[in-house]
XYZ file of C-alpha atoms in Angstrom:
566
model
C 97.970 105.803 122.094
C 98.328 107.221 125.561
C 96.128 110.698 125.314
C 98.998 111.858 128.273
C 98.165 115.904 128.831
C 95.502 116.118 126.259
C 93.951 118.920 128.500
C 96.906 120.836 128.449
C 97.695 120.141 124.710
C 94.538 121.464 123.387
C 94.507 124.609 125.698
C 97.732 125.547 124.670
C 97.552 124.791 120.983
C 93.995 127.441 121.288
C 96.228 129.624 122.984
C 98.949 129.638 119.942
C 96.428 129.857 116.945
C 93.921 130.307 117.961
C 90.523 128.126 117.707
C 89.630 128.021 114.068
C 92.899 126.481 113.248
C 92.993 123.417 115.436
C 90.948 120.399 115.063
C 90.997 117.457 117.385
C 87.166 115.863 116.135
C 87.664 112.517 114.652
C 85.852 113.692 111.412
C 87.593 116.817 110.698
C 91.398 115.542 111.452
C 90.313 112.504 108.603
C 91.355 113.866 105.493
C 94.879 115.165 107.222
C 95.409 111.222 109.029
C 94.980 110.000 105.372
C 97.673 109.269 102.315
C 96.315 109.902 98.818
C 96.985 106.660 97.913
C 98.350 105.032 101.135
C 98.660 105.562 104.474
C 95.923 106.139 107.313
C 96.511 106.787 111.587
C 95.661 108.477 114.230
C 96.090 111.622 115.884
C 94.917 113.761 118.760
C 94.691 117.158 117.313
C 95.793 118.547 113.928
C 97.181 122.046 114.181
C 97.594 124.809 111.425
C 99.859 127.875 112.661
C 99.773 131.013 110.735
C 103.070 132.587 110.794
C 106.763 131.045 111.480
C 106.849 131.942 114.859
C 103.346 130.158 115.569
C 104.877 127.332 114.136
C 107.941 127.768 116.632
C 105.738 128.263 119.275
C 103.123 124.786 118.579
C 106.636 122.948 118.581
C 107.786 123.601 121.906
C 104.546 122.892 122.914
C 104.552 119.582 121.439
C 108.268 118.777 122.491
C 107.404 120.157 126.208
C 104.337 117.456 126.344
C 106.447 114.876 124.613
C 104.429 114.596 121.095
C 105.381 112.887 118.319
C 105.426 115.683 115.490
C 103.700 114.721 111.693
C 104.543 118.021 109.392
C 102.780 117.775 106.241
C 102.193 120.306 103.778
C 99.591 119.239 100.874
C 99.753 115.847 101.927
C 100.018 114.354 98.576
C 102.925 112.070 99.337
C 102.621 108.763 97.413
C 103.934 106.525 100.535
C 101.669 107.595 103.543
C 105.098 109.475 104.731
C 103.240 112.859 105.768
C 100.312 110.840 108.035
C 100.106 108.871 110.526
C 100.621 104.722 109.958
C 98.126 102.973 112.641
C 97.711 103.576 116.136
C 100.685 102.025 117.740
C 102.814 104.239 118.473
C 103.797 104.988 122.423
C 103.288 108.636 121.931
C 100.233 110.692 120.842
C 100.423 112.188 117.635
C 100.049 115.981 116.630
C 99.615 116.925 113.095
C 101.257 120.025 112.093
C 100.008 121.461 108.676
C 101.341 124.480 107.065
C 99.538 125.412 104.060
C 99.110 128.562 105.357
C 102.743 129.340 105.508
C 102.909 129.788 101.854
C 105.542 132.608 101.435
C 107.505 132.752 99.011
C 110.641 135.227 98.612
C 113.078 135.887 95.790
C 116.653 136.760 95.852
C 119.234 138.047 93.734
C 116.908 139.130 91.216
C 115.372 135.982 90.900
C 118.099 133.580 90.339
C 117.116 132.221 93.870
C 114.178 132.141 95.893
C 113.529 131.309 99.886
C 110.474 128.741 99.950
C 108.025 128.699 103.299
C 106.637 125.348 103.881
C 103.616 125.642 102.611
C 104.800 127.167 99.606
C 103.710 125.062 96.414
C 105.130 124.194 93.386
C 102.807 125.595 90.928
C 102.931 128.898 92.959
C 106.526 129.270 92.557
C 106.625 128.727 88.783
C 103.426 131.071 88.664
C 105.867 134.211 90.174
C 108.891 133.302 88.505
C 107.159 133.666 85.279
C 107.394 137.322 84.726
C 111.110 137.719 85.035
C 111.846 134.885 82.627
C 112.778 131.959 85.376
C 111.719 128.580 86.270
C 112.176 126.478 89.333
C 113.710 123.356 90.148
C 110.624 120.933 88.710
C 107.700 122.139 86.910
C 104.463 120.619 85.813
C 104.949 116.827 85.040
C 105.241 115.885 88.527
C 103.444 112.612 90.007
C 102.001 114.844 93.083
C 99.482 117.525 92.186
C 99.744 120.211 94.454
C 103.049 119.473 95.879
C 105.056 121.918 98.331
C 108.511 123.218 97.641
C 110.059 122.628 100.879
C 108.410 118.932 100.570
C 110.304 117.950 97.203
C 113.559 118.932 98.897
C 112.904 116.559 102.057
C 111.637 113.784 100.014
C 114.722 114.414 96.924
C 111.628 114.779 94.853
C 111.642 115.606 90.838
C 114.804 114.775 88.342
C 112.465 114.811 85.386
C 113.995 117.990 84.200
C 117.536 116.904 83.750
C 119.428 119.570 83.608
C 118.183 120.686 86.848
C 118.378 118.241 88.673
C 116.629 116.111 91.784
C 115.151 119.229 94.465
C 118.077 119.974 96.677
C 119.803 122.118 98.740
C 122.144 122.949 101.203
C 120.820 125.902 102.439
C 118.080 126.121 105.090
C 116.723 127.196 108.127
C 114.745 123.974 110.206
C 114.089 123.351 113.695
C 115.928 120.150 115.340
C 116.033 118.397 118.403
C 119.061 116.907 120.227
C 120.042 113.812 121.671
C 118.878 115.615 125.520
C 115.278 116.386 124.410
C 116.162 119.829 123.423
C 114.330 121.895 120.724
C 117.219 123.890 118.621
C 116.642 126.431 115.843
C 119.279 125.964 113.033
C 119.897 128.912 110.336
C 122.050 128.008 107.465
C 120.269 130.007 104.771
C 123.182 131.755 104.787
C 121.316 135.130 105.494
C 121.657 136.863 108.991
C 118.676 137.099 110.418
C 118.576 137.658 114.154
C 120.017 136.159 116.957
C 117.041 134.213 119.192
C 114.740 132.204 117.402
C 111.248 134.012 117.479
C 113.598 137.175 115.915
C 114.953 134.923 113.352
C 111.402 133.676 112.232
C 109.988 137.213 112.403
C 112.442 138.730 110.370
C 112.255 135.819 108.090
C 108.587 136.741 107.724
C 108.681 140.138 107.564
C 111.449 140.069 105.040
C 113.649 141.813 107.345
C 117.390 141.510 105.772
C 119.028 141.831 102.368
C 117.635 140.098 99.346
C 120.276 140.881 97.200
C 123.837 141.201 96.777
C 123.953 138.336 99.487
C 127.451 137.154 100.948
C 128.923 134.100 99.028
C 128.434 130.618 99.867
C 130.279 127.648 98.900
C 127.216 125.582 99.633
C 124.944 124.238 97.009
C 121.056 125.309 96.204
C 120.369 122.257 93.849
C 122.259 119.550 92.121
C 124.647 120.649 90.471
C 126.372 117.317 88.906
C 122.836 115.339 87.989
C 123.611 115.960 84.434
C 126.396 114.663 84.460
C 125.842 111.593 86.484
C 122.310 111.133 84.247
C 124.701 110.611 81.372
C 126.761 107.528 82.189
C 124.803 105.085 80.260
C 126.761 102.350 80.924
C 126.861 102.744 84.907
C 125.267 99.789 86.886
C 124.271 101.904 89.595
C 120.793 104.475 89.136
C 121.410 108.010 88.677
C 119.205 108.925 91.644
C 117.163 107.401 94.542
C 116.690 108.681 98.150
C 119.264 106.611 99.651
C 122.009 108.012 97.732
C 124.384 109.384 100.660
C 125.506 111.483 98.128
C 122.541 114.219 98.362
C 121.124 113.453 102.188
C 121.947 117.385 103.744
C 120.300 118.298 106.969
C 116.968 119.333 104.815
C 117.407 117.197 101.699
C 116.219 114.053 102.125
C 115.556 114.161 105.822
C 111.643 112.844 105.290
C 110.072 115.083 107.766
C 112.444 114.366 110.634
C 113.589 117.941 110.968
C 110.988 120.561 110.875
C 111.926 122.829 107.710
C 111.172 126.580 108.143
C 112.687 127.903 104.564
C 114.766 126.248 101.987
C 116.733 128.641 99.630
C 116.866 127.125 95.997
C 118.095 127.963 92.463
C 115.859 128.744 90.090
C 116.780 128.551 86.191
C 116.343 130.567 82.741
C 113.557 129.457 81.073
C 114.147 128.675 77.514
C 113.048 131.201 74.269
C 111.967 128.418 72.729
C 110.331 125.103 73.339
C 109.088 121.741 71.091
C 107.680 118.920 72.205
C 107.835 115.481 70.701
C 106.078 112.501 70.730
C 107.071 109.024 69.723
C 105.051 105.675 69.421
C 106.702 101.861 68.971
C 105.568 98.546 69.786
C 109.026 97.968 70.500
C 110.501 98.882 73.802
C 114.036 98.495 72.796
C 113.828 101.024 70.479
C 113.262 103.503 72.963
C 116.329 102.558 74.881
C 118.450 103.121 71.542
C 116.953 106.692 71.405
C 117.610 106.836 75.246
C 121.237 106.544 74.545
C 121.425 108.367 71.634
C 120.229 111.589 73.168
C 122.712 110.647 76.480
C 125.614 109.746 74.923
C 126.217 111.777 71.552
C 124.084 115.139 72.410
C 126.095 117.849 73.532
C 123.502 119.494 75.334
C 120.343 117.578 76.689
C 116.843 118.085 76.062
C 115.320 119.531 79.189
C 112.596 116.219 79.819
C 112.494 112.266 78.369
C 109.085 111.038 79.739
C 107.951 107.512 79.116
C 103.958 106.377 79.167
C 102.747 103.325 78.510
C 99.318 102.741 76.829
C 98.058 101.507 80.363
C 98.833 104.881 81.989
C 97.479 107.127 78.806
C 94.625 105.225 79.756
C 94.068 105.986 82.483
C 94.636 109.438 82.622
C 91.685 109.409 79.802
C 89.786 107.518 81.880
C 90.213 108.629 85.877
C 91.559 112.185 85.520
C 89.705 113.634 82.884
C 87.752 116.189 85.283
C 91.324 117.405 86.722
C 92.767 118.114 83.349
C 89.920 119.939 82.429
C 90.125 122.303 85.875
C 93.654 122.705 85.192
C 93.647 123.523 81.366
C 90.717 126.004 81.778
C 91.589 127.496 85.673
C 95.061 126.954 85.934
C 96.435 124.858 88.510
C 95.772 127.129 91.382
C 92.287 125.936 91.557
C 93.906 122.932 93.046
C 94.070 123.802 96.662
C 90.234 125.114 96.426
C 88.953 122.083 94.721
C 90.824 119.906 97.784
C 89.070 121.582 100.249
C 85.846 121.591 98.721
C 86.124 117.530 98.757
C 87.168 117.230 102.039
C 84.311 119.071 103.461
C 82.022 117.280 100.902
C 83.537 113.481 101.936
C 82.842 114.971 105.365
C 79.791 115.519 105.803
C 79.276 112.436 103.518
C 80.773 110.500 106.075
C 79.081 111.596 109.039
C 75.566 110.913 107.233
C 76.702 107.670 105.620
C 78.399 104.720 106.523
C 81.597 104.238 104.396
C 81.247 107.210 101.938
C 83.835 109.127 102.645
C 84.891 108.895 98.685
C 82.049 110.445 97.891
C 83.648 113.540 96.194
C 86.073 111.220 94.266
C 82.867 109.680 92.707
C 80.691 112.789 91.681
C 84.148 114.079 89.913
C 84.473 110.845 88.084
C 80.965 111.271 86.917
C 81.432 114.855 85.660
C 84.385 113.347 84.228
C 82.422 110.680 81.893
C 80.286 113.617 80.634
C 83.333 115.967 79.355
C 84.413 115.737 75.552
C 87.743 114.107 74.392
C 90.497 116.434 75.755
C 93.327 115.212 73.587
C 93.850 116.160 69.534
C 92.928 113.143 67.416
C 96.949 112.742 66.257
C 97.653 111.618 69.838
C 94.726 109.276 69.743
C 96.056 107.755 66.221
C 99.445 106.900 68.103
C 97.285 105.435 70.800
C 95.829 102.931 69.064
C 98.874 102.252 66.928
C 101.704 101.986 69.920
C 101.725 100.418 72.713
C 104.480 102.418 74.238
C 105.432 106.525 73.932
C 108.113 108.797 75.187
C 107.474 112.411 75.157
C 110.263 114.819 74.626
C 110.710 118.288 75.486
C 113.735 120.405 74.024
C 114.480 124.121 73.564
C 116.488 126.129 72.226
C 119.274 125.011 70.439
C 118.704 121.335 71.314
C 115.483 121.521 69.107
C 117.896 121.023 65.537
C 119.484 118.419 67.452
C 116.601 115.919 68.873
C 114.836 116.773 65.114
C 117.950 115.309 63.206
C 118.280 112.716 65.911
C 114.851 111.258 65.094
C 114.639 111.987 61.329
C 117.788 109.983 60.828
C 117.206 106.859 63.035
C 113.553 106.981 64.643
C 111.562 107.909 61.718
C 110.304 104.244 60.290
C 106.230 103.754 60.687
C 106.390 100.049 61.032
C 108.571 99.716 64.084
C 108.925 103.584 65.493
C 107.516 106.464 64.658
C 107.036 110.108 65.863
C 106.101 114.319 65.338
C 105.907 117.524 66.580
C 103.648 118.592 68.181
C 102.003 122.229 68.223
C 102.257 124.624 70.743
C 99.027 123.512 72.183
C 99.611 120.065 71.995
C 102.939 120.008 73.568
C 100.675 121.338 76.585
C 98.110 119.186 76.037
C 100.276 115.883 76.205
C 102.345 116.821 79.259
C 98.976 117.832 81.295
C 97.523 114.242 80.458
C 101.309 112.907 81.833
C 100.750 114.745 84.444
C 97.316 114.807 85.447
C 97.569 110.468 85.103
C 99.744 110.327 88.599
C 96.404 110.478 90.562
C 94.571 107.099 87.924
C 95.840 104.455 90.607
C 93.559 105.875 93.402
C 90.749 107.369 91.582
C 90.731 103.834 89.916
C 90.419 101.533 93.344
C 87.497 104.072 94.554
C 85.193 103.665 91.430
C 85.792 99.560 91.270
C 86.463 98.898 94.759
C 83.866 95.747 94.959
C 86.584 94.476 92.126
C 90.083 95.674 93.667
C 92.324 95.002 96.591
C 94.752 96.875 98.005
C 97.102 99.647 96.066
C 100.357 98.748 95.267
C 102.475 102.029 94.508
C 106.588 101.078 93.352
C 109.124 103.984 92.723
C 111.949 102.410 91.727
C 115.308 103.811 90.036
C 116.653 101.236 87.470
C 120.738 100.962 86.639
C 121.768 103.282 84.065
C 122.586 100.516 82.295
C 119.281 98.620 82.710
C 117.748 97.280 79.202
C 114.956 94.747 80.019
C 112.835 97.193 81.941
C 109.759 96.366 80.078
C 110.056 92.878 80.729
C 111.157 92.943 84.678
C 108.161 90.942 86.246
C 107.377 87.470 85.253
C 103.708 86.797 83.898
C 102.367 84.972 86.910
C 102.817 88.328 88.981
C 100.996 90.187 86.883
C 97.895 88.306 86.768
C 97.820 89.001 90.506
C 96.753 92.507 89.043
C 93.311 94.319 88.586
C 95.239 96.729 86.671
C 98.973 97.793 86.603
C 100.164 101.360 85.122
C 103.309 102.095 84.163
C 105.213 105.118 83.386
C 108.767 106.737 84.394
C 111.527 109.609 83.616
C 113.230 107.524 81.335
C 116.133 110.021 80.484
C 117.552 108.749 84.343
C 115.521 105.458 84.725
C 112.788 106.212 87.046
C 109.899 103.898 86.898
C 106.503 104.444 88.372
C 104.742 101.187 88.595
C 101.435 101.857 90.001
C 99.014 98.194 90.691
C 95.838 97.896 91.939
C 95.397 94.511 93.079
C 92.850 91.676 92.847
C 90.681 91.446 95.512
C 92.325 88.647 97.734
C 95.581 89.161 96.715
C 98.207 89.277 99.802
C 99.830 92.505 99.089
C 103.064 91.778 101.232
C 103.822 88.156 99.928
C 103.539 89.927 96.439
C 105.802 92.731 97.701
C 108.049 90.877 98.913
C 108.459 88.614 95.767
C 108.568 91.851 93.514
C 111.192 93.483 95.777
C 113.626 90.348 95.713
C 113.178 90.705 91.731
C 114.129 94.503 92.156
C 117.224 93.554 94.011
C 118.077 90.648 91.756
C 118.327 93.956 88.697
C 120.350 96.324 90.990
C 117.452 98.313 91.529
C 116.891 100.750 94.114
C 113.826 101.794 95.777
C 112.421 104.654 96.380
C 113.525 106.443 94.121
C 111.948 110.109 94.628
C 109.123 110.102 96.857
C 110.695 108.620 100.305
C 110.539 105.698 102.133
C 107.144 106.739 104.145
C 105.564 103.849 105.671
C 105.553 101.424 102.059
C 109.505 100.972 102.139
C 112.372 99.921 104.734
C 114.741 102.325 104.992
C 118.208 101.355 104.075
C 120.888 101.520 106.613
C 122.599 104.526 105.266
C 119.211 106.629 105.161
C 118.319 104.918 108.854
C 121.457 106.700 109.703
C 121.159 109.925 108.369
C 117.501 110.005 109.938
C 118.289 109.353 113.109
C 121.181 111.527 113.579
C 119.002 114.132 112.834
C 116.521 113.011 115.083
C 117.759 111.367 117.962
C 114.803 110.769 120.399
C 112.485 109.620 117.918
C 110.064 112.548 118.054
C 109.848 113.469 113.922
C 107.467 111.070 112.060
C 108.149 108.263 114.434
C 108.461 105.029 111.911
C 109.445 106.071 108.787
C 110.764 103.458 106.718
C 109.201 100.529 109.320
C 111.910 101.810 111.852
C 110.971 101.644 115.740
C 108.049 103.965 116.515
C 108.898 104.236 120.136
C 111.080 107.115 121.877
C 115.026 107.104 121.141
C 113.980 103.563 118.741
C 113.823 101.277 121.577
């Protein structure tokens, strides 16, 4: 890295937001160079602006001193695609964090709202609560703490199927052209100035109608998913990143645009909700049910979820201590409990050699020392199945998913299932969700036993039957330990393995990868290329016509890291 200007960098960067809120010491810019499970660079300063125009304002900076720009938000990406991927690349690096840029703004009474990008997910269900709404993805998602405006770059969620993947067509981002120039785009569809530090401070200041807005014929989230979700007998997935059909200017572009505001749906939440769980020893069975609910409902439930015994698990093993915050505090202790471990693994660091886990540890211990979180019925299933799919309906597609099961599903010796109370409908879908972070909690309590993490999102054909039996024995006994779980309503798998030490993660990638291709597979499927996958030609495309010179998270999906991809 070249360290061209750094003089003039940091002095203007002080000047924008001041001192407290940029951070160029190698020990304090750690925790924002590093992936939660992958991913690890470097950078010469990490900035965090305060308001839109700040964020304006760092940007030209960085464009006028030829920077490449990282913008991450909570940084909980699952490919390393919101950090930094070694130290090659021709250009210093400037991370641009906006956690504080957390606004969030409805519309129309609710049915929409304008997302900052720092906004989070649980803080957007949290204030559409009151006035009976819910956003585009809820709790159930693999990323704990995850930003709004991050799920619609990345295509993120699809669990909830009649919502939808995150997307939009409507938003306001900064660009830069194929001359080197910095360009502020507003398609919200809301007037809102005419230069760009008045379009940001109006934006901020929420100066301009919020209701009663003019009519759009462009879309704020997918509005054919359900339909597409349905085609059972389609050889193609129902979703992955790639899919040209649903890569807009902000959707899908992976970070190179930087997104101001996104303006998304939001949905009606239900008057009534069940939850069900069902056990079998016999994969198939769940397909059956699969296409059951796709084919002959006329309404769907609102999630499938699958879990395999490795990832319940897990969850009761590495994420106890985070279900327990979460049940008792609610998931806004989240961002608190982050920061407390990054100062703890930092000053860990600094005193000792390679203990910059340290917080990751303690937690696990305090972990050990809780009591069983989960009802003893789900425990009964545990140790009877090997393989569960949790179901959440409402409404009137409650009669319908209870007659489904009672008249085909409902036979102890191959399949069996119930429904579960109020409180342990929550309690199962916090221990789904909560397991998402079991891959790299696991590799930091046994690391003298495990090599490297391998992390696979992959979207299966619609049509896909043998996905319990993809991968032949002799690749997974290259595995410490291998998790599995997915949205099995549209075939999303998360295979999550941690390695044996020695094991030559790429060869093994690469041999998993041809099998993926050999099914019709496609991969990613919601959380981006980053730095883990190639990107395809069509999203190589799309990316770089919306970046040009390469200045955006230079080398996402192992594409050229050097200026204009030379």
């Amino acid at each position: 890295m070249r360290n061209y200007r750094i003089g003039e960098l940091n002095q203007g960067l002080l000047e924008i937001v001041g001192h407290n809120n940029v951070l160029t010491n190698e020990y304090e810019t750690r925790a924002y160079r590093t992936g939660i499970r992958v991913g690890y660079g470097c950078a010469c300063a990490v900035v965090i602006p305060r308001s839109l125009v700040e964020l304006w304002r760092v940007l030209k900076l960085c464009v006028s001193l030829d920077k490449i720009i990282i913008i991450q938000a909570a940084n909980t990406g699952l490919t390393g695609g919101s950090t930094p991927d070694g130290d090659d690349y021709d250009r210093d690096v400037v991370i641009i964090n906006t956690l504080k840029l957390d606004k969030l703004t409805l519309l129309e009474r609710g049915e929409q709202v304008l997302a900052f990008p720092g906004s989070t997910l649980y803080k957007l269900e949290e204030i559409l609560l009151p006035i009976g709404r819910g956003p585009h993805s809820v709790i159930g998602s693999s990323c704990i703490g995850a930003s709004v405006v991050g799920g619609v770059c990345n295509n993120s969620g699809g669990n909830l199927v009649n919502r939808g993947p995150a997307y939009t067509e409507l938003s306001l981002y900064a660009r830069l052209t194929s001359d080197g120039k910095l360009e502020l785009v507003n398609h919200l569809g809301i007037f809102l100035g005419t230069t760009e530090e008045e379009i940001l401070d109006n934006l901020e200041k929420c100066n301009f109608q919020t209701e009663n807005l003019p009519e759009t014929e462009y879309l704020a989230s997918d509005d054919q998913y359900r339909i597409r979700v349905r085609d059972v007998q389609a050889s193609t997935p129902a979703r992955y990143n790639a899919d040209k059909r649903r890569l807009y200017e902000s959707s899908g572009c992976a970070g190179k645009l930087a997104v101001f505001a996104v303006r998304l749906n939001t949905f009606p939440r239900p008057k009534k909700e069940q939850v069900f769980f069902i056990g079998t020893n016999h994969p198939e069975k769940l397909s059956e049910l699969r296409k059951r609910i796709l084919s002959d409902l006329s309404s769907l439930p609102d999630m499938g979820e699958y879990m395999h015994r490795s990832y319940f698990d897990a969850a009761d093993k590495y994420c106890k201590d985070t279900f327990f915050l979460i049940k008792y505090f609610g998931p806004s202790i989240l961002p608190k409990l982050f920061k407390l471990k990054r100062r703890i693994d930092l000053v860990f660091s600094r005193l000792f050699f390679n203990q910059s886990t340290i917080s990751d540890k303690i937690l696990q211990f305090i972990g050990r020392l809780l009591p069983d979180q989960l009802p003893r019925s789900f425990r009964d299933y545990r140790d009877r199945f090997e393989h569960y799919m949790i179901i959440m309906s409402s409404d009137l597609v409650i009669h319908d998913i209870r007659k489904l099961l009672s008249e085909h599903f409902n036979q102890s010796d191959l399949v069996d299932y119930f429904e579960c109370t109020e409180s342990e409908g929550k309690d199962i879908l916090l221990h789904r969700y909560v397991a998402g972070s079991a891959p790299a909690r696991c590799k930091i309590v046994n690391a003298s036993d495990s090599g490297e993490i391998l992390p696979l999102d992959v979207a299966l054909p619609r049509n896909c039957d043998n996905w319990h039996e993809i991968f032949p024995e002799d690749i997974i006994s290259q595995m410490a330990d291998s998790f599995k779980m997915g949205h099995f309503l549209c075939m999303v798998f998360h295979w999550d393995f941690v390695l044996k030490k020695g094991v030559d993660l790429n060869c093994l990638k690469s041999r998993i990868l041809k099998i993926l291709d050999s099914q019709g597979a496609k991969y990613p499927a919601e959380h981006n290329v980053g730095h883990i996958y190639k990107a395809d030609k069509d999203m190589a495309s799309f990316h770089r016509k919306l970046d040009p010179t390469n200045s955006f998270n230079s080398g996402l999906g192992k594409t050229s890291k050097k200026r204009n991809y030379a």
